[in-house]
Amino acid sequence: MNKPRRANRDLIKAMNRNLILNTVRRQGPLSRTQLTEISGLSVGAVSQITNDLIQDNWILDMGAGDYTGGRRQILLRLNPTAGYVLGLKLMEQRMVCAVTDLEATVLHYTEANLSPDHSPQHVSTALCRLVENTIVEAGISRQKVLGVGVGLAGVVDCPTGVVYYSPFFQWKNVALARLIADQLGLPVYLENDVNTLTITEQLYGPGHAVSNFVVVTIGRGIGMGMVLNHQLYQGEQGGVGELGHITLDPDGPYCDCGKRGCLEALAADAAVLDYIVQHNGTPCASLAHVIQVAEQGDVLAREALARSGHYLGLGLATVINMLSPSLIILSGEGVVAGDFRLQPMREAMQKYTFNGLLDHVRLEIKPTDDRAWARGAAGLVVGKVFESPLLGAS
């Protein structure tokens, strides 16, 4: 008879603790008086919760704040080293790992090559080896590691930790999170790599306090993460954000997905290199080389980048017409092409966005390297650490 009542009390207590902890994290340093006003909890409840959080080392007593009349208030802030998280970015031939604190500051970063054996068992073992080595190299206590986040391209169901489809590894229905967790003995969270960036931009970047925004990445592929009404939108079984696979030209070049004329096949970095090969017959080593010769005045290089930018702008216009976000964060390795790619993109956005919608969209350009991808995967774990207890309640 008393079990449901006790369970309800425990849930309410956990929710109040979570409320105070997140308020300090987002708005601190704050005094107990300010926490009482913001949270709506009683003075006694705030005092008890903050004392417990200080004792558990989750928040820090910073001493008295500036004098503003009356009694000096003790300020409280999140303890960024209350725990540590690790983020992994898995790529076709490489894997990278970052250790961050709870404010997403990268404390240690490492990377390793991936062998040609792409079986789930082999890859999971390699990832675990990288995690264990990184913990030792970072000099942190394993007992303070709160979890491991893994980001990779493909259709990923975060709640179950299953990769439903990986275009690079040709995996289908692989329970990768469980494979890693069984070996590490740590909580493991799996997510599409662009979603990990999106979560981190929401926690610490321009997406903070923005109700509707998207993150679009361009590089080896083209992906998208969406935050709608302050919530990451994941669709059914993680099948969302495949912006790179909207069809723009049914008779266009073949895409890695097997279809023709996808945005990715027309605008991603590989599309730029393919376009140059098709028009002069000479293989081009990298996007960096294309940018270099474009800066030297090479007409074909500039044409290839502009074509890519045009199609990218058409894709972004489609996103705006469908979602009307207030913010678009364009990220990924490919943005380093600069205005050779971005100016045609902006022109296409102006041309193809429905009348007036573009006026309310802020565009931010944020180049991304491997360290940022790993930090994004770590942000996935930070989000879980501070997640509302309601999401885990039955």
PDB file of N, CA and C in Angstrom, residues 140-180:
ATOM      1  N   ILE A 140      42.655  10.537 -15.092  1.00  0.00           N
ATOM      2  CA  ILE A 140      41.441  10.703 -14.300  1.00  0.00           C
ATOM      3  C   ILE A 140      41.063   9.375 -13.652  1.00  0.00           C
ATOM      4  N   SER A 141      40.301   9.470 -12.571  1.00  0.00           N
ATOM      5  CA  SER A 141      39.854   8.267 -11.888  1.00  0.00           C
ATOM      6  C   SER A 141      38.730   7.607 -12.688  1.00  0.00           C
ATOM      7  N   ARG A 142      38.851   6.318 -12.916  1.00  0.00           N
ATOM      8  CA  ARG A 142      37.806   5.606 -13.652  1.00  0.00           C
ATOM      9  C   ARG A 142      36.477   5.658 -12.909  1.00  0.00           C
ATOM     10  N   GLN A 143      36.534   5.751 -11.579  1.00  0.00           N
ATOM     11  CA  GLN A 143      35.319   5.804 -10.764  1.00  0.00           C
ATOM     12  C   GLN A 143      34.537   7.108 -11.011  1.00  0.00           C
ATOM     13  N   LYS A 144      35.209   8.136 -11.543  1.00  0.00           N
ATOM     14  CA  LYS A 144      34.536   9.409 -11.805  1.00  0.00           C
ATOM     15  C   LYS A 144      34.057   9.538 -13.239  1.00  0.00           C
ATOM     16  N   VAL A 145      34.228   8.481 -14.029  1.00  0.00           N
ATOM     17  CA  VAL A 145      33.728   8.496 -15.414  1.00  0.00           C
ATOM     18  C   VAL A 145      32.236   8.170 -15.391  1.00  0.00           C
ATOM     19  N   LEU A 146      31.425   9.100 -15.843  1.00  0.00           N
ATOM     20  CA  LEU A 146      29.973   8.958 -15.761  1.00  0.00           C
ATOM     21  C   LEU A 146      29.368   8.240 -16.960  1.00  0.00           C
ATOM     22  N   GLY A 147      30.133   8.134 -18.025  1.00  0.00           N
ATOM     23  CA  GLY A 147      29.607   7.443 -19.190  1.00  0.00           C
ATOM     24  C   GLY A 147      30.416   7.745 -20.428  1.00  0.00           C
ATOM     25  N   VAL A 148      30.073   7.035 -21.504  1.00  0.00           N
ATOM     26  CA  VAL A 148      30.754   7.160 -22.788  1.00  0.00           C
ATOM     27  C   VAL A 148      29.706   7.430 -23.856  1.00  0.00           C
ATOM     28  N   GLY A 149      29.942   8.444 -24.670  1.00  0.00           N
ATOM     29  CA  GLY A 149      29.063   8.746 -25.795  1.00  0.00           C
ATOM     30  C   GLY A 149      29.754   8.388 -27.101  1.00  0.00           C
ATOM     31  N   VAL A 150      29.003   7.818 -28.027  1.00  0.00           N
ATOM     32  CA  VAL A 150      29.552   7.418 -29.327  1.00  0.00           C
ATOM     33  C   VAL A 150      28.703   8.038 -30.427  1.00  0.00           C
ATOM     34  N   GLY A 151      29.361   8.743 -31.345  1.00  0.00           N
ATOM     35  CA  GLY A 151      28.676   9.313 -32.496  1.00  0.00           C
ATOM     36  C   GLY A 151      29.197   8.693 -33.780  1.00  0.00           C
ATOM     37  N   LEU A 152      28.298   8.369 -34.687  1.00  0.00           N
ATOM     38  CA  LEU A 152      28.682   7.855 -36.002  1.00  0.00           C
ATOM     39  C   LEU A 152      27.593   8.174 -37.004  1.00  0.00           C
ATOM     40  N   ALA A 153      27.949   8.177 -38.262  1.00  0.00           N
ATOM     41  CA  ALA A 153      26.975   8.460 -39.308  1.00  0.00           C
ATOM     42  C   ALA A 153      26.034   7.274 -39.482  1.00  0.00           C
ATOM     43  N   GLY A 154      24.783   7.575 -39.805  1.00  0.00           N
ATOM     44  CA  GLY A 154      23.824   6.514 -40.072  1.00  0.00           C
ATOM     45  C   GLY A 154      22.536   6.686 -39.297  1.00  0.00           C
ATOM     46  N   VAL A 155      21.697   5.689 -39.399  1.00  0.00           N
ATOM     47  CA  VAL A 155      20.419   5.685 -38.688  1.00  0.00           C
ATOM     48  C   VAL A 155      20.632   4.987 -37.354  1.00  0.00           C
ATOM     49  N   VAL A 156      20.531   5.760 -36.275  1.00  0.00           N
ATOM     50  CA  VAL A 156      20.845   5.267 -34.936  1.00  0.00           C
ATOM     51  C   VAL A 156      19.654   5.504 -34.017  1.00  0.00           C
ATOM     52  N   ASP A 157      19.270   4.479 -33.282  1.00  0.00           N
ATOM     53  CA  ASP A 157      18.192   4.608 -32.297  1.00  0.00           C
ATOM     54  C   ASP A 157      18.821   4.786 -30.926  1.00  0.00           C
ATOM     55  N   CYS A 158      18.826   6.018 -30.439  1.00  0.00           N
ATOM     56  CA  CYS A 158      19.520   6.334 -29.191  1.00  0.00           C
ATOM     57  C   CYS A 158      18.974   5.551 -27.991  1.00  0.00           C
ATOM     58  N   PRO A 159      17.658   5.459 -27.783  1.00  0.00           N
ATOM     59  CA  PRO A 159      17.161   4.757 -26.585  1.00  0.00           C
ATOM     60  C   PRO A 159      17.615   3.307 -26.482  1.00  0.00           C
ATOM     61  N   THR A 160      17.756   2.618 -27.616  1.00  0.00           N
ATOM     62  CA  THR A 160      18.148   1.206 -27.580  1.00  0.00           C
ATOM     63  C   THR A 160      19.637   1.018 -27.855  1.00  0.00           C
ATOM     64  N   GLY A 161      20.308   2.059 -28.349  1.00  0.00           N
ATOM     65  CA  GLY A 161      21.725   1.939 -28.670  1.00  0.00           C
ATOM     66  C   GLY A 161      21.997   1.051 -29.869  1.00  0.00           C
ATOM     67  N   VAL A 162      21.044   1.013 -30.798  1.00  0.00           N
ATOM     68  CA  VAL A 162      21.159   0.145 -31.971  1.00  0.00           C
ATOM     69  C   VAL A 162      21.453   0.976 -33.222  1.00  0.00           C
ATOM     70  N   VAL A 163      22.425   0.521 -34.005  1.00  0.00           N
ATOM     71  CA  VAL A 163      22.672   1.105 -35.324  1.00  0.00           C
ATOM     72  C   VAL A 163      21.794   0.350 -36.320  1.00  0.00           C
ATOM     73  N   TYR A 164      20.752   1.011 -36.787  1.00  0.00           N
ATOM     74  CA  TYR A 164      19.871   0.347 -37.744  1.00  0.00           C
ATOM     75  C   TYR A 164      20.501   0.270 -39.124  1.00  0.00           C
ATOM     76  N   TYR A 165      21.283   1.318 -39.448  1.00  0.00           N
ATOM     77  CA  TYR A 165      21.984   1.263 -40.737  1.00  0.00           C
ATOM     78  C   TYR A 165      23.193   2.183 -40.687  1.00  0.00           C
ATOM     79  N   SER A 166      24.344   1.660 -41.076  1.00  0.00           N
ATOM     80  CA  SER A 166      25.570   2.446 -41.200  1.00  0.00           C
ATOM     81  C   SER A 166      26.033   2.404 -42.645  1.00  0.00           C
ATOM     82  N   PRO A 167      26.024   3.552 -43.350  1.00  0.00           N
ATOM     83  CA  PRO A 167      26.423   3.547 -44.757  1.00  0.00           C
ATOM     84  C   PRO A 167      27.905   3.237 -44.960  1.00  0.00           C
ATOM     85  N   PHE A 168      28.746   3.562 -43.975  1.00  0.00           N
ATOM     86  CA  PHE A 168      30.177   3.347 -44.119  1.00  0.00           C
ATOM     87  C   PHE A 168      30.588   1.917 -43.792  1.00  0.00           C
ATOM     88  N   PHE A 169      29.942   1.302 -42.781  1.00  0.00           N
ATOM     89  CA  PHE A 169      30.307  -0.040 -42.361  1.00  0.00           C
ATOM     90  C   PHE A 169      29.349  -1.114 -42.896  1.00  0.00           C
ATOM     91  N   GLN A 170      28.250  -0.649 -43.514  1.00  0.00           N
ATOM     92  CA  GLN A 170      27.231  -1.573 -44.040  1.00  0.00           C
ATOM     93  C   GLN A 170      26.646  -2.454 -42.940  1.00  0.00           C
ATOM     94  N   TRP A 171      26.501  -1.852 -41.751  1.00  0.00           N
ATOM     95  CA  TRP A 171      25.871  -2.558 -40.640  1.00  0.00           C
ATOM     96  C   TRP A 171      24.357  -2.399 -40.716  1.00  0.00           C
ATOM     97  N   LYS A 172      23.666  -3.400 -40.243  1.00  0.00           N
ATOM     98  CA  LYS A 172      22.220  -3.317 -40.078  1.00  0.00           C
ATOM     99  C   LYS A 172      21.857  -3.976 -38.745  1.00  0.00           C
ATOM    100  N   ASN A 173      21.093  -3.234 -37.932  1.00  0.00           N
ATOM    101  CA  ASN A 173      20.594  -3.744 -36.654  1.00  0.00           C
ATOM    102  C   ASN A 173      21.721  -4.248 -35.736  1.00  0.00           C
ATOM    103  N   VAL A 174      22.718  -3.411 -35.527  1.00  0.00           N
ATOM    104  CA  VAL A 174      23.852  -3.748 -34.660  1.00  0.00           C
ATOM    105  C   VAL A 174      23.677  -3.052 -33.311  1.00  0.00           C
ATOM    106  N   ALA A 175      23.637  -3.834 -32.229  1.00  0.00           N
ATOM    107  CA  ALA A 175      23.476  -3.282 -30.873  1.00  0.00           C
ATOM    108  C   ALA A 175      24.844  -2.814 -30.360  1.00  0.00           C
ATOM    109  N   LEU A 176      25.365  -1.758 -30.953  1.00  0.00           N
ATOM    110  CA  LEU A 176      26.735  -1.330 -30.682  1.00  0.00           C
ATOM    111  C   LEU A 176      26.915  -0.849 -29.242  1.00  0.00           C
ATOM    112  N   ALA A 177      25.943  -0.113 -28.701  1.00  0.00           N
ATOM    113  CA  ALA A 177      26.074   0.388 -27.322  1.00  0.00           C
ATOM    114  C   ALA A 177      26.234  -0.763 -26.342  1.00  0.00           C
ATOM    115  N   ARG A 178      25.469  -1.821 -26.525  1.00  0.00           N
ATOM    116  CA  ARG A 178      25.568  -2.972 -25.609  1.00  0.00           C
ATOM    117  C   ARG A 178      26.911  -3.671 -25.765  1.00  0.00           C
ATOM    118  N   LEU A 179      27.406  -3.806 -26.992  1.00  0.00           N
ATOM    119  CA  LEU A 179      28.703  -4.440 -27.225  1.00  0.00           C
ATOM    120  C   LEU A 179      29.820  -3.701 -26.482  1.00  0.00           C
ATOM    121  N   ILE A 180      29.746  -2.366 -26.494  1.00  0.00           N
ATOM    122  CA  ILE A 180      30.775  -1.565 -25.834  1.00  0.00           C
ATOM    123  C   ILE A 180      30.585  -1.600 -24.314  1.00  0.00           C
TER     124      ILE A 180
END
